[in-house]
mmCIF file of C-alpha atoms and ligand atoms in Angstrom:
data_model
loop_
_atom_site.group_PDB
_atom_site.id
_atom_site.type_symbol
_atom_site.label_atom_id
_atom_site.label_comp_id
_atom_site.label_asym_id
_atom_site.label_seq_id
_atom_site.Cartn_x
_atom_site.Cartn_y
_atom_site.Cartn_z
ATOM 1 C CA UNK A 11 -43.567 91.110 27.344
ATOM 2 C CA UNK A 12 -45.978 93.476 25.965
ATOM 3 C CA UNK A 13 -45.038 97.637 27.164
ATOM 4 C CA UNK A 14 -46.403 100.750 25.900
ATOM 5 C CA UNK A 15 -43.948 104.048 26.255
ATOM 6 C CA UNK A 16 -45.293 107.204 25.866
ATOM 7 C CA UNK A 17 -44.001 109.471 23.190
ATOM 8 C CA UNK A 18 -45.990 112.753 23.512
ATOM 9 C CA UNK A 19 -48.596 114.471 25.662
ATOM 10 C CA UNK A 20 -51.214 116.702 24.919
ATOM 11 C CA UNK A 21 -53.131 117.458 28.054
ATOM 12 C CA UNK A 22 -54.200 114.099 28.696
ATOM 13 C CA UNK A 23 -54.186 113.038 25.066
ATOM 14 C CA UNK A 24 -51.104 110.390 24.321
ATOM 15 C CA UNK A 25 -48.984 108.970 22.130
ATOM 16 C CA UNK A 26 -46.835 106.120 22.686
ATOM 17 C CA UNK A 27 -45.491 103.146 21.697
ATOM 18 C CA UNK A 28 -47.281 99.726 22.211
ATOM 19 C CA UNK A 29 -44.373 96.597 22.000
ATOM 20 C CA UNK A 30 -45.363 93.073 21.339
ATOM 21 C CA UNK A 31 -43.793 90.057 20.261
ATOM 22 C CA UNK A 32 -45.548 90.508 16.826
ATOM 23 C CA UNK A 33 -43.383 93.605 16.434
ATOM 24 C CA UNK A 34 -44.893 97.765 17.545
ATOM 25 C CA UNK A 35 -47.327 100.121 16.874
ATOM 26 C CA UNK A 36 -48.004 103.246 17.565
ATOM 27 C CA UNK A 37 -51.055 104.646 19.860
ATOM 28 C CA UNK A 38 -53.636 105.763 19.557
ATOM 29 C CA UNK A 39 -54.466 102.943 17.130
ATOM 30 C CA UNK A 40 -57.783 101.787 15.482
ATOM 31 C CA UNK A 41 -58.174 98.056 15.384
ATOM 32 C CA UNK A 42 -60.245 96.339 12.477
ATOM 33 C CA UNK A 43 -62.579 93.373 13.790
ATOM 34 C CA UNK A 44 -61.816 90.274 12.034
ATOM 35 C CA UNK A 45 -64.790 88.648 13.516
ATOM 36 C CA UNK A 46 -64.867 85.151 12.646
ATOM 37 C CA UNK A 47 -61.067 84.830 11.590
ATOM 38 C CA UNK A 48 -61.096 87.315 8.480
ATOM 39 C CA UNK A 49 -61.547 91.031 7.769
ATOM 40 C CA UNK A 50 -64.589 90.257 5.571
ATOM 41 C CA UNK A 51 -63.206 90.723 2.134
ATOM 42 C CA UNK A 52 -59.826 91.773 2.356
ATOM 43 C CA UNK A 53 -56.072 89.398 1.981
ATOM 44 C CA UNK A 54 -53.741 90.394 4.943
ATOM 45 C CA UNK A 55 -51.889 91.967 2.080
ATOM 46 C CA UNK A 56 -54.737 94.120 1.176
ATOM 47 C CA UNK A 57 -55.360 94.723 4.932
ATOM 48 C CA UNK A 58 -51.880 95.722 5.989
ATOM 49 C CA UNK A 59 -51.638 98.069 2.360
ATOM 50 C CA UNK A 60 -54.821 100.369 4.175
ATOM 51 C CA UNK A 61 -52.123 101.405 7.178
ATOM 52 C CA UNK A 62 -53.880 98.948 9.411
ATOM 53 C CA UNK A 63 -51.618 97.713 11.755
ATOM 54 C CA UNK A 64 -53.227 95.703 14.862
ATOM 55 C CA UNK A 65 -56.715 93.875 14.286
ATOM 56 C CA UNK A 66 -58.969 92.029 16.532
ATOM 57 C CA UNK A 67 -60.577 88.477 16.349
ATOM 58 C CA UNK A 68 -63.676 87.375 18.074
ATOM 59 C CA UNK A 69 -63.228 84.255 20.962
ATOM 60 C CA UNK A 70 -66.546 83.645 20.920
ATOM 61 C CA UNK A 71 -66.873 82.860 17.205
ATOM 62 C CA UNK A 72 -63.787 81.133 17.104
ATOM 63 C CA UNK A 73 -64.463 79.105 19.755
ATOM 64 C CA UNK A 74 -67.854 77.860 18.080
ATOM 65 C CA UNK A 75 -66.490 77.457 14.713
ATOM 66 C CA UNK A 76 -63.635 76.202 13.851
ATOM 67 C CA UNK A 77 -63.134 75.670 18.027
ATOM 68 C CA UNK A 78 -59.695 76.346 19.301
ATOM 69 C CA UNK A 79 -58.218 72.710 18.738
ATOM 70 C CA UNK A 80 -58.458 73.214 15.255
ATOM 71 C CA UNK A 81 -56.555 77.352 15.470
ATOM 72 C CA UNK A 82 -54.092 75.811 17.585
ATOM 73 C CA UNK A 83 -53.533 72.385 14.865
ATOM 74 C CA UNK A 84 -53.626 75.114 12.084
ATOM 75 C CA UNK A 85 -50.979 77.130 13.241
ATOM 76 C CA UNK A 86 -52.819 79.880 15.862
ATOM 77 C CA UNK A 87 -54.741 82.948 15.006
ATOM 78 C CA UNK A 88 -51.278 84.734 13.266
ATOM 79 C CA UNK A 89 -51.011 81.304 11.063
ATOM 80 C CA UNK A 90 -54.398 81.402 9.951
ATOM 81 C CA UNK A 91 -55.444 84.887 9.348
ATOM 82 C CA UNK A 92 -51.903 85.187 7.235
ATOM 83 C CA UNK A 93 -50.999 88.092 9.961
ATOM 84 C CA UNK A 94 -47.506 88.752 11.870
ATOM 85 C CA UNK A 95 -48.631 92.057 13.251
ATOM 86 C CA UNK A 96 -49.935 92.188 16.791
ATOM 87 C CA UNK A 97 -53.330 90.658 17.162
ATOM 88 C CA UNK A 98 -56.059 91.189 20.220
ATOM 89 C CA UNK A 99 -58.875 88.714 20.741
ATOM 90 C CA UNK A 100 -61.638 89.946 23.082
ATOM 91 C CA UNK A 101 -62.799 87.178 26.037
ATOM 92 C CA UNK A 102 -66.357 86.590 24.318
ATOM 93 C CA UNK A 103 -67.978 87.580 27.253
ATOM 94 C CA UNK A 104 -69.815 91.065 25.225
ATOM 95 C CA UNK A 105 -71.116 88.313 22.362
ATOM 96 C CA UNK A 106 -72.403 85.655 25.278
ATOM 97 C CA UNK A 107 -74.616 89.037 25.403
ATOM 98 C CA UNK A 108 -75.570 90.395 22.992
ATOM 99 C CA UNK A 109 -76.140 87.261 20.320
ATOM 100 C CA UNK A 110 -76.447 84.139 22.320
ATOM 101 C CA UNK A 111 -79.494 83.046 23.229
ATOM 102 C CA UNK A 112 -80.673 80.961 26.796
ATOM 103 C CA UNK A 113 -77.447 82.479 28.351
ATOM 104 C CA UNK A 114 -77.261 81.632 32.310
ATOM 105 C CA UNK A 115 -75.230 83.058 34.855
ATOM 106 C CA UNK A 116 -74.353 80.852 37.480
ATOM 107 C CA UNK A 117 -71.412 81.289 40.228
ATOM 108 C CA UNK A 118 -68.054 81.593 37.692
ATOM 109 C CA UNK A 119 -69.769 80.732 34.890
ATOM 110 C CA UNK A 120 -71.712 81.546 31.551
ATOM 111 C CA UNK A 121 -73.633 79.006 29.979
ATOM 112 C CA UNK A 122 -75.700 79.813 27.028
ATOM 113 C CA UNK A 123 -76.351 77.907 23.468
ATOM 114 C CA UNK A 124 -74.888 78.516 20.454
ATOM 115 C CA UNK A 125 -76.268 80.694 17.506
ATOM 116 C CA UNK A 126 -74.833 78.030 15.101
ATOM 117 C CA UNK A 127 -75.927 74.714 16.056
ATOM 118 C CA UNK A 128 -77.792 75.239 19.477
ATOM 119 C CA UNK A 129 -75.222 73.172 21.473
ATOM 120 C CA UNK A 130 -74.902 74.197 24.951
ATOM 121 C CA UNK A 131 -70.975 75.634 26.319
ATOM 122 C CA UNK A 132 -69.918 77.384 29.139
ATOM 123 C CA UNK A 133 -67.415 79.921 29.504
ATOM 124 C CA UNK A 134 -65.445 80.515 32.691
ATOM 125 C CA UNK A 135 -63.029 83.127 33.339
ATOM 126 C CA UNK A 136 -60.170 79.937 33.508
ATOM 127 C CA UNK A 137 -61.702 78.222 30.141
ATOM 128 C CA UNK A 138 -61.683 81.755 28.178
ATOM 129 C CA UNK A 139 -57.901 82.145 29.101
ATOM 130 C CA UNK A 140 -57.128 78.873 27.730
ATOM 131 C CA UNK A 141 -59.619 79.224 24.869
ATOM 132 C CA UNK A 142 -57.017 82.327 24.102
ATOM 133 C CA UNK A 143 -53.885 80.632 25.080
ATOM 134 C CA UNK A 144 -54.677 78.223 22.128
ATOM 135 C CA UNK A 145 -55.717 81.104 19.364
ATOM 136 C CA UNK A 146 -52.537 82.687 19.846
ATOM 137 C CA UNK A 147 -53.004 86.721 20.383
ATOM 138 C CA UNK A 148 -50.703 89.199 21.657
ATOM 139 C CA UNK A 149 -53.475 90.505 23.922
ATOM 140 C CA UNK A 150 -56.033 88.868 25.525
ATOM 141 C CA UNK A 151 -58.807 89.944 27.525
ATOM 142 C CA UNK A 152 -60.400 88.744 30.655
ATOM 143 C CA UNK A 153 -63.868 87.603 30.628
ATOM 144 C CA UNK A 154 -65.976 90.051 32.076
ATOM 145 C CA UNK A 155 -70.052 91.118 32.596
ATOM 146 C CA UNK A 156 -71.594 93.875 30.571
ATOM 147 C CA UNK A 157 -74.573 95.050 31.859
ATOM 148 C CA UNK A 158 -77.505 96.651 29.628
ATOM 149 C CA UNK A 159 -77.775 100.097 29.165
ATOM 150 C CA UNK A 160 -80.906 100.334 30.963
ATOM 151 C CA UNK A 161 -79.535 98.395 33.936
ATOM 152 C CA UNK A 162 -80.484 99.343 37.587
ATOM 153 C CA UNK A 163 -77.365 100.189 39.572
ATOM 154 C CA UNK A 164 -77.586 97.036 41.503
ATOM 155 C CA UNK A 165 -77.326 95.004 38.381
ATOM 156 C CA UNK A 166 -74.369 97.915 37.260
ATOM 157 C CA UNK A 167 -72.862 97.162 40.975
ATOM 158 C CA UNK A 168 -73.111 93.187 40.845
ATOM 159 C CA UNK A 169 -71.603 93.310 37.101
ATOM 160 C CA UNK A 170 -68.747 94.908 37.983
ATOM 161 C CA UNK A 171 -68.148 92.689 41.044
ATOM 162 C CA UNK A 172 -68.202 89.560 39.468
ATOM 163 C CA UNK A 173 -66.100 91.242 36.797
ATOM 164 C CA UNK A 174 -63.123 92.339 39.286
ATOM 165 C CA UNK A 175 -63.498 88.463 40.398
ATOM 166 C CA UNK A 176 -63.371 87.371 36.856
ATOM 167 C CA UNK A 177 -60.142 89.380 36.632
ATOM 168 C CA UNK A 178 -58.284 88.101 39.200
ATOM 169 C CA UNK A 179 -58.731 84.512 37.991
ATOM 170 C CA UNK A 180 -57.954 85.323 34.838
ATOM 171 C CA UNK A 181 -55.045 86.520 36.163
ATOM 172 C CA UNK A 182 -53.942 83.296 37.622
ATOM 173 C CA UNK A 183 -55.100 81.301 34.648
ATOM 174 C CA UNK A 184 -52.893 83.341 32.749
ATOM 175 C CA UNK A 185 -49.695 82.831 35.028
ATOM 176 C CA UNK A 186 -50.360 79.349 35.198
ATOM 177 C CA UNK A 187 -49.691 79.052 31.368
ATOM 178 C CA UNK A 188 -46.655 80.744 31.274
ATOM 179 C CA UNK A 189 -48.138 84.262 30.537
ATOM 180 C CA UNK A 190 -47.550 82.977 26.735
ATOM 181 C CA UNK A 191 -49.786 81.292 23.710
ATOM 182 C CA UNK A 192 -48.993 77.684 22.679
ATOM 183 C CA UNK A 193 -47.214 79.106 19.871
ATOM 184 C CA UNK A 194 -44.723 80.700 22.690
ATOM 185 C CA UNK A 195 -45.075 83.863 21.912
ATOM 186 C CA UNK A 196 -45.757 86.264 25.037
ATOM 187 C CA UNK A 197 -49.079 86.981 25.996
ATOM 188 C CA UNK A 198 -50.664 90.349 27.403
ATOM 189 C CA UNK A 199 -53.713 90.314 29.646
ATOM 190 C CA UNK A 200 -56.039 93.017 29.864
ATOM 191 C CA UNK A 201 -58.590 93.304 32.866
ATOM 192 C CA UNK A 202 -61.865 95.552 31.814
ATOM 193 C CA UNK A 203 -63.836 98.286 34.305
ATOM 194 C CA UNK A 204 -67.465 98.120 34.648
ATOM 195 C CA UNK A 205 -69.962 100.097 36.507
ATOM 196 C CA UNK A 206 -71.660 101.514 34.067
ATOM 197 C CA UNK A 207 -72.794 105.411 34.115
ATOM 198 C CA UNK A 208 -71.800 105.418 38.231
ATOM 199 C CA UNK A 209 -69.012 106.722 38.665
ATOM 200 C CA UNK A 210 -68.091 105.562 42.054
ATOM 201 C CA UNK A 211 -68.384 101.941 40.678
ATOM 202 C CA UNK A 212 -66.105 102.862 37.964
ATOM 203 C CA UNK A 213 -63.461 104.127 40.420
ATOM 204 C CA UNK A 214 -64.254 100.813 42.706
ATOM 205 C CA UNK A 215 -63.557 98.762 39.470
ATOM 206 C CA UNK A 216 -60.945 100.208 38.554
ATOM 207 C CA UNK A 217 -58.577 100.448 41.914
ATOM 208 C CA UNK A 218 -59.163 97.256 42.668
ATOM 209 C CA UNK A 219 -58.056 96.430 39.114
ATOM 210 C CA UNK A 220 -55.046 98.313 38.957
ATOM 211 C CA UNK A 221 -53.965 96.204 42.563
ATOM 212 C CA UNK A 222 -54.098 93.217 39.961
ATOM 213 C CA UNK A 223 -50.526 94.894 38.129
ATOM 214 C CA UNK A 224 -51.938 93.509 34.604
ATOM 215 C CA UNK A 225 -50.061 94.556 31.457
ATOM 216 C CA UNK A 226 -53.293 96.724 30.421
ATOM 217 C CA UNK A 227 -56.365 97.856 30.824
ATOM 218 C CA UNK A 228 -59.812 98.202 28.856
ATOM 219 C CA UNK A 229 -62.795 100.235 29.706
ATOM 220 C CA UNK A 230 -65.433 98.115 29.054
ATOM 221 C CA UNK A 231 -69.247 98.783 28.871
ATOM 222 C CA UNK A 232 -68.987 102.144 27.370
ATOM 223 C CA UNK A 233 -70.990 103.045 24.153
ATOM 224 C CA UNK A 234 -73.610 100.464 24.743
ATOM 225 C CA UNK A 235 -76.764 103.087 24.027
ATOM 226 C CA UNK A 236 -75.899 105.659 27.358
ATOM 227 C CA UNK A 237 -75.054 108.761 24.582
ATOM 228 C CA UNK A 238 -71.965 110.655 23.874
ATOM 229 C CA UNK A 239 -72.289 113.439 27.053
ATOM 230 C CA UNK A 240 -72.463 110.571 29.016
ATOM 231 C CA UNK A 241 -69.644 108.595 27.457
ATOM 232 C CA UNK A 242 -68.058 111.668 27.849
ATOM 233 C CA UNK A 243 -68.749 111.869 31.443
ATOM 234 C CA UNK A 244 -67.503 108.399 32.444
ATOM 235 C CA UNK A 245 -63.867 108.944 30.369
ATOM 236 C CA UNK A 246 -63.118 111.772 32.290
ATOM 237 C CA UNK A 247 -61.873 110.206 35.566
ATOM 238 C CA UNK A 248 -60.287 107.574 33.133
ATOM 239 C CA UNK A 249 -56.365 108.942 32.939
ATOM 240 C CA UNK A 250 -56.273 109.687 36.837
ATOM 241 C CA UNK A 251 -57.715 106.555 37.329
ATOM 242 C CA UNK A 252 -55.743 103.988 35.225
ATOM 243 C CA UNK A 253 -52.138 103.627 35.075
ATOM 244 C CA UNK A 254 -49.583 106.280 33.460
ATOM 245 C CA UNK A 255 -47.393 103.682 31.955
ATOM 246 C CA UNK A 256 -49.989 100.980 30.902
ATOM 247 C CA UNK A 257 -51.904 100.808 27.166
ATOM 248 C CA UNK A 258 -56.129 102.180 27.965
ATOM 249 C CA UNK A 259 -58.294 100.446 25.435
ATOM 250 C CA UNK A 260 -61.914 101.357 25.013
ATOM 251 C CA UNK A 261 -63.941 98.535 23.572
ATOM 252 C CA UNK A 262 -66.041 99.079 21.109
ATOM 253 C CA UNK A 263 -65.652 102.333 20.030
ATOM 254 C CA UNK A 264 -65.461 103.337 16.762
ATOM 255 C CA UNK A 265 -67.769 106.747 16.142
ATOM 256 C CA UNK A 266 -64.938 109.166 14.939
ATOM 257 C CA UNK A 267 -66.544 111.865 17.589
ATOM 258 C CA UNK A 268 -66.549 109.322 20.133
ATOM 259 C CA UNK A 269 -62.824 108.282 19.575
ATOM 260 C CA UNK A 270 -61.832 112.049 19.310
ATOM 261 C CA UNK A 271 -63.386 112.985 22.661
ATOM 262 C CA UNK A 272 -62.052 109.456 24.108
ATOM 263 C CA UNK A 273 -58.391 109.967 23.034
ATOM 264 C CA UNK A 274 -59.026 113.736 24.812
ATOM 265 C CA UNK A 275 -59.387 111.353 28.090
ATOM 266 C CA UNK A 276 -56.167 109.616 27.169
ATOM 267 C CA UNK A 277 -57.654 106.737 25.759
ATOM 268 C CA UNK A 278 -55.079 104.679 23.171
ATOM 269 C CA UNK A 279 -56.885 101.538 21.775
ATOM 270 C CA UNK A 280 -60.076 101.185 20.161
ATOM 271 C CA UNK A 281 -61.725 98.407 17.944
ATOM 272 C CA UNK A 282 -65.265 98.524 15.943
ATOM 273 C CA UNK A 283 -67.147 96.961 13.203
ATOM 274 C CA UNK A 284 -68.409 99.790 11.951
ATOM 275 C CA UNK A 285 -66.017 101.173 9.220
ATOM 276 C CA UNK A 286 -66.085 97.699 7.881
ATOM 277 C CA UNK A 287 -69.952 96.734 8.254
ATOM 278 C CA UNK A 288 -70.806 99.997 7.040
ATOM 279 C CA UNK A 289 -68.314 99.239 3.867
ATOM 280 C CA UNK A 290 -70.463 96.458 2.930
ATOM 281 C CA UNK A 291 -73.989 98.792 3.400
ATOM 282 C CA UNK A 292 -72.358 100.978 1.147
ATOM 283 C CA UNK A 293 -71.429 103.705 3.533
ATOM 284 C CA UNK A 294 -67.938 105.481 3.275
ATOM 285 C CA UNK A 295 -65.910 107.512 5.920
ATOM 286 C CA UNK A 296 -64.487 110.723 4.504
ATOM 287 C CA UNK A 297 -62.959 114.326 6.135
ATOM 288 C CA UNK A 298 -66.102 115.922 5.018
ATOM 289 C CA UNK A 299 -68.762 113.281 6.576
ATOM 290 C CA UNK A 300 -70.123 110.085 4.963
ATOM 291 C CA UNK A 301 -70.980 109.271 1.780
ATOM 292 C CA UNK A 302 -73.626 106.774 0.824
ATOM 293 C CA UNK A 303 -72.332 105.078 -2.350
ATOM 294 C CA UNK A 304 -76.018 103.628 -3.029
ATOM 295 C CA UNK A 305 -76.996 107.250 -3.528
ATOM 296 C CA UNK A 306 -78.404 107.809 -7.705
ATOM 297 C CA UNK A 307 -76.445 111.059 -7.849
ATOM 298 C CA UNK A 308 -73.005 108.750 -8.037
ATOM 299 C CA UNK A 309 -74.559 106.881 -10.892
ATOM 300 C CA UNK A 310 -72.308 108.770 -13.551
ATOM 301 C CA UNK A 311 -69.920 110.252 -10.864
ATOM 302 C CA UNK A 312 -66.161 109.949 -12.560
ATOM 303 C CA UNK A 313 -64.495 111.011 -9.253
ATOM 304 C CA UNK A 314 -63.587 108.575 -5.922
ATOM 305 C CA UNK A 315 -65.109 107.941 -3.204
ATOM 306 C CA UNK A 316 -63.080 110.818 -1.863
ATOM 307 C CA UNK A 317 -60.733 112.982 -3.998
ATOM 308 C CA UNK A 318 -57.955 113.766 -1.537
ATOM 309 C CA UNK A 319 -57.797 109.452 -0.425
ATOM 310 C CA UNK A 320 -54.726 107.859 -1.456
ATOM 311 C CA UNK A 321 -56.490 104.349 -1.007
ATOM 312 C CA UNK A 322 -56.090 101.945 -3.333
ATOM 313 C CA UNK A 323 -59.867 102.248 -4.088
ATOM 314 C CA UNK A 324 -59.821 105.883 -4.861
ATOM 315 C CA UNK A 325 -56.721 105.832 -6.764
ATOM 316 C CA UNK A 326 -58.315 103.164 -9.362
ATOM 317 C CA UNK A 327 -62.413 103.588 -8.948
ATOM 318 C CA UNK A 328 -64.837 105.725 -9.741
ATOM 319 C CA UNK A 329 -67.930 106.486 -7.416
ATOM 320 C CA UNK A 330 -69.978 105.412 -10.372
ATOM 321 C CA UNK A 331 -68.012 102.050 -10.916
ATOM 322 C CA UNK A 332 -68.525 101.465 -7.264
ATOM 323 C CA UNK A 333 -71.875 101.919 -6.913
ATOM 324 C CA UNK A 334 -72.473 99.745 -10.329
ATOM 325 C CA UNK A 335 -70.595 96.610 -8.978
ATOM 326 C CA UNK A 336 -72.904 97.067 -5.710
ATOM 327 C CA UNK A 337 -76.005 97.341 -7.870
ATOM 328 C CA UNK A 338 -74.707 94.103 -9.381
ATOM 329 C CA UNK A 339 -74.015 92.353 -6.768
ATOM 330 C CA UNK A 340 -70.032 92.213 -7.130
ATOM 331 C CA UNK A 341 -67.894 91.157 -4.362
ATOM 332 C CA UNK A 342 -65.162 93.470 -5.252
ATOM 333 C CA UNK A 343 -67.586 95.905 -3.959
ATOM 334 C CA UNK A 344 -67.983 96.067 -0.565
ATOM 335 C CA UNK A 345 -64.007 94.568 -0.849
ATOM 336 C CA UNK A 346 -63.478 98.650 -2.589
ATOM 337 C CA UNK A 347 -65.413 100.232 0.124
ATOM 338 C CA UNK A 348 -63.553 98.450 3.015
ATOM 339 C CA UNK A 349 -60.103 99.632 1.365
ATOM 340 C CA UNK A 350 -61.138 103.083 1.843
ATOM 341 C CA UNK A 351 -62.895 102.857 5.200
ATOM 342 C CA UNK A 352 -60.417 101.345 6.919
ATOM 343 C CA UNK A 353 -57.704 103.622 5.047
ATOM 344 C CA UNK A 354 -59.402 106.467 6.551
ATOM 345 C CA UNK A 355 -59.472 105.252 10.163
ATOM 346 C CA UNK A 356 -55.639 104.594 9.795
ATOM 347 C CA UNK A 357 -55.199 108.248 8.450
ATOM 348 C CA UNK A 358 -57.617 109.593 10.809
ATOM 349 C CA UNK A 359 -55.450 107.655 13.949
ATOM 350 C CA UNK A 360 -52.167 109.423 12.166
ATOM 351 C CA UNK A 361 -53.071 112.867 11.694
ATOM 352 C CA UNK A 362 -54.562 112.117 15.630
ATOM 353 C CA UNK A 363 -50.647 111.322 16.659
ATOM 354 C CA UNK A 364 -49.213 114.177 15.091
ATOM 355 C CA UNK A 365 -51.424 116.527 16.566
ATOM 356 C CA UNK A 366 -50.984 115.551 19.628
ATOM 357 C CA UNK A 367 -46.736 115.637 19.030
ATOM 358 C CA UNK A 368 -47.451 119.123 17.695
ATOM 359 C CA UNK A 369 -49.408 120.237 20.656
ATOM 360 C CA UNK A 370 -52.291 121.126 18.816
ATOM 361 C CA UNK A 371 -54.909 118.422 19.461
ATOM 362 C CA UNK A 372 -57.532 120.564 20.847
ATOM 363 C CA UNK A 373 -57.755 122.982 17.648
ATOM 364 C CA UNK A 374 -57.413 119.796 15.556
ATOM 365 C CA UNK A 375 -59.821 118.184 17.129
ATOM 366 C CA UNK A 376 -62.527 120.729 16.881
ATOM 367 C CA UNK A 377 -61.821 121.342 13.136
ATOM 368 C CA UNK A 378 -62.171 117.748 12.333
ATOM 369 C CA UNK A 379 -65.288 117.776 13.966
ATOM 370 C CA UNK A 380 -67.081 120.595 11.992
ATOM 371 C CA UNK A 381 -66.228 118.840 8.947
ATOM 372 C CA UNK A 382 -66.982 115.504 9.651
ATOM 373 C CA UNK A 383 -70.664 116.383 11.429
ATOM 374 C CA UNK A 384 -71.484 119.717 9.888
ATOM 375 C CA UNK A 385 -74.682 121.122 11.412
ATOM 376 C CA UNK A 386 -73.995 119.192 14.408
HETATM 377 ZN ZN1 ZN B 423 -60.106 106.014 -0.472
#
């Protein structure tokens, strides 16, 4: 059974210990999206060699293409994606969203039409458990309703309602199938609070959540357009109101500012596209801010992306090689640039841990800050 132990404190900054039957890892943690199955670009080996050590997959595209007959024939989600590290797949519900088109809420269920082939399926909080009891993650997550930025509070209030009754049959989806994945490995369900900007729907979502006893929890509908101050603002009555002993994971997140002041909250878990999308639009992640390999100044640059980067890309590539294979269309491109972005984010997550076991997380954080966004 999945358990996370804390480790360290620094006011309400963590560090702990997250167990699963795909071995540990330590918290905070940065998860890489495999989206459809993949890290675009990169072997496991290659993947695992950047200091990543927990990834996400996407339900909703594996549940279009290749479905979850086929995951489960070919071995699960671990089998497939050549990974025996922990593995979190998220319950669909954000891409039913934000991608699908003609979606349709009605009663427990989603119905919308797929962006592949226009076919018509229907999630319900019972099918999205099995859909995930089939792929085979360590952590799953219930499905849930995000609301749009701009929502009124009613829409806010009625999201997070149907959300809490997603949750608790989810819950009971989950127990019915063992609380494990066909493979037999144990499974971890995570419920998600909603409410948007209010916060006395947040606290509403989240105590009647937190009756539910699940192994986790995720705070969901956060960084959807609302700004930082307000992100801000919504994370603060996060660590009174969720669980001492229980992993926090805030979807979505991957703005290094964003997971600084989040892990400030006590936040432990975060996943985003962004160091790897932004890999393959030739954007890098460094100490001092981001580079834009496209740039002409790194046309006859002989130094890496970033001098002080022990990645594999800076080690053997130039800035100018890099930005040549882009202007040429190379695959090992954007391959290069995902290397070092998602090197960073595992650095950036360490030196995170030891500042909070040194007790010096605020300072840290604040210095880390004026590098990464001077002028800001
Ligand atoms: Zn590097």
């Amino acid at each position: 059974m999945l358990t996370w132990e804390p480790k360290a404190t620094c006011g309400a900054a963590r560090r702990g210990v997250l167990k699963t039957d795909h071995g540990s890892v330590e918290t905070p943690i940065f998860m890489p999206v495999g989206t459809c199955g993949s890290v675009k670009g990169l072997t496991a080996a290659q993947l695992h060699d950047t200091g990543s050590r927990m990834i996400l997959a996407n339900t909703y595209h594996m549940l279009l293409r290749p479905g979850p007959e086929i995951v489960r024939e070919l071995g699960g989600l671990h089998s497939m994606m050549a990974w025996d590290g922990p593995i979190l797949t998220d319950s669909g519900g954000y891409q039913v969203f934000s991608l699908a088109h003609m979606r349709k809420i009605a009663g427990d269920s989603v119905t919308f039409r797929s962006h592949i082939d226009g076919r018509r399926v229907e999630l319900t909080p019972e099918n999205v458990v099995d859909t995930q009891h089939q792929l085979g993650p360590d952590v799953m997550m219930q499905l849930d309703i995000c609301a749009a930025a701009d929502a009124t509070r009613e829409q806010f209030a009625d999201a997070m309602e149907t959300s809490v009754r997603w949750a608790i049959q989810s819950r009971d989806a989950w127990d019915q199938r063992g609380r494990k994945s066909v493979q037999g490995h144990s499974q971890a369900l995570f419920a998600i609070q909603q409410g948007g900007i209010h916060q006395d729907l947040r606290r509403e979502s989240a105590e009647r959540l937190v009756e539910l006893d699940l192994p986790g929890y995720a705070v969901g509908g956060l960084a959807i357009g609302e700004g930082h101050e307000v992100m801000c603002h919504v994370l603060d009555e996060v660590d009174e109101l969720l669980p001492q002993h229980k992993p926090r994971y805030l979807m979505g997140v991957g703005e290094p500012r964003d997971i600084l002041a989040a892990i400030a909250r006590g936040i432990d878990m975060f996943d985003c596209v962004m160091p790897t999308r932004n890999a393959r639009n030739t954007q890098a992640f460094t100490w001092n801010g981001r580079v834009k390999m496209k740039n002409a100044k790194h046309a006859r640059a002989a130094e890496p992306i970033d001098p002080t980067c022990t990645c594999y890309a800076c080690r053997n590539y130039s800035r100018g090689t890099i930005r040549h294979l882009f202007a040429a269309n190379e695959m090992l491109a954007p391959t290069l640039m995902t290397i070092h972005n998602l090197h960073f984010f595992a650095e950036f997550l360490a030196a995170i841990r030891e500042s909070i076991s040194a007790g010096t997380y605020a300072e840290d954080s604040a210095r880390w800050l004026a590098q990464m966004y001077p002028g800001v």
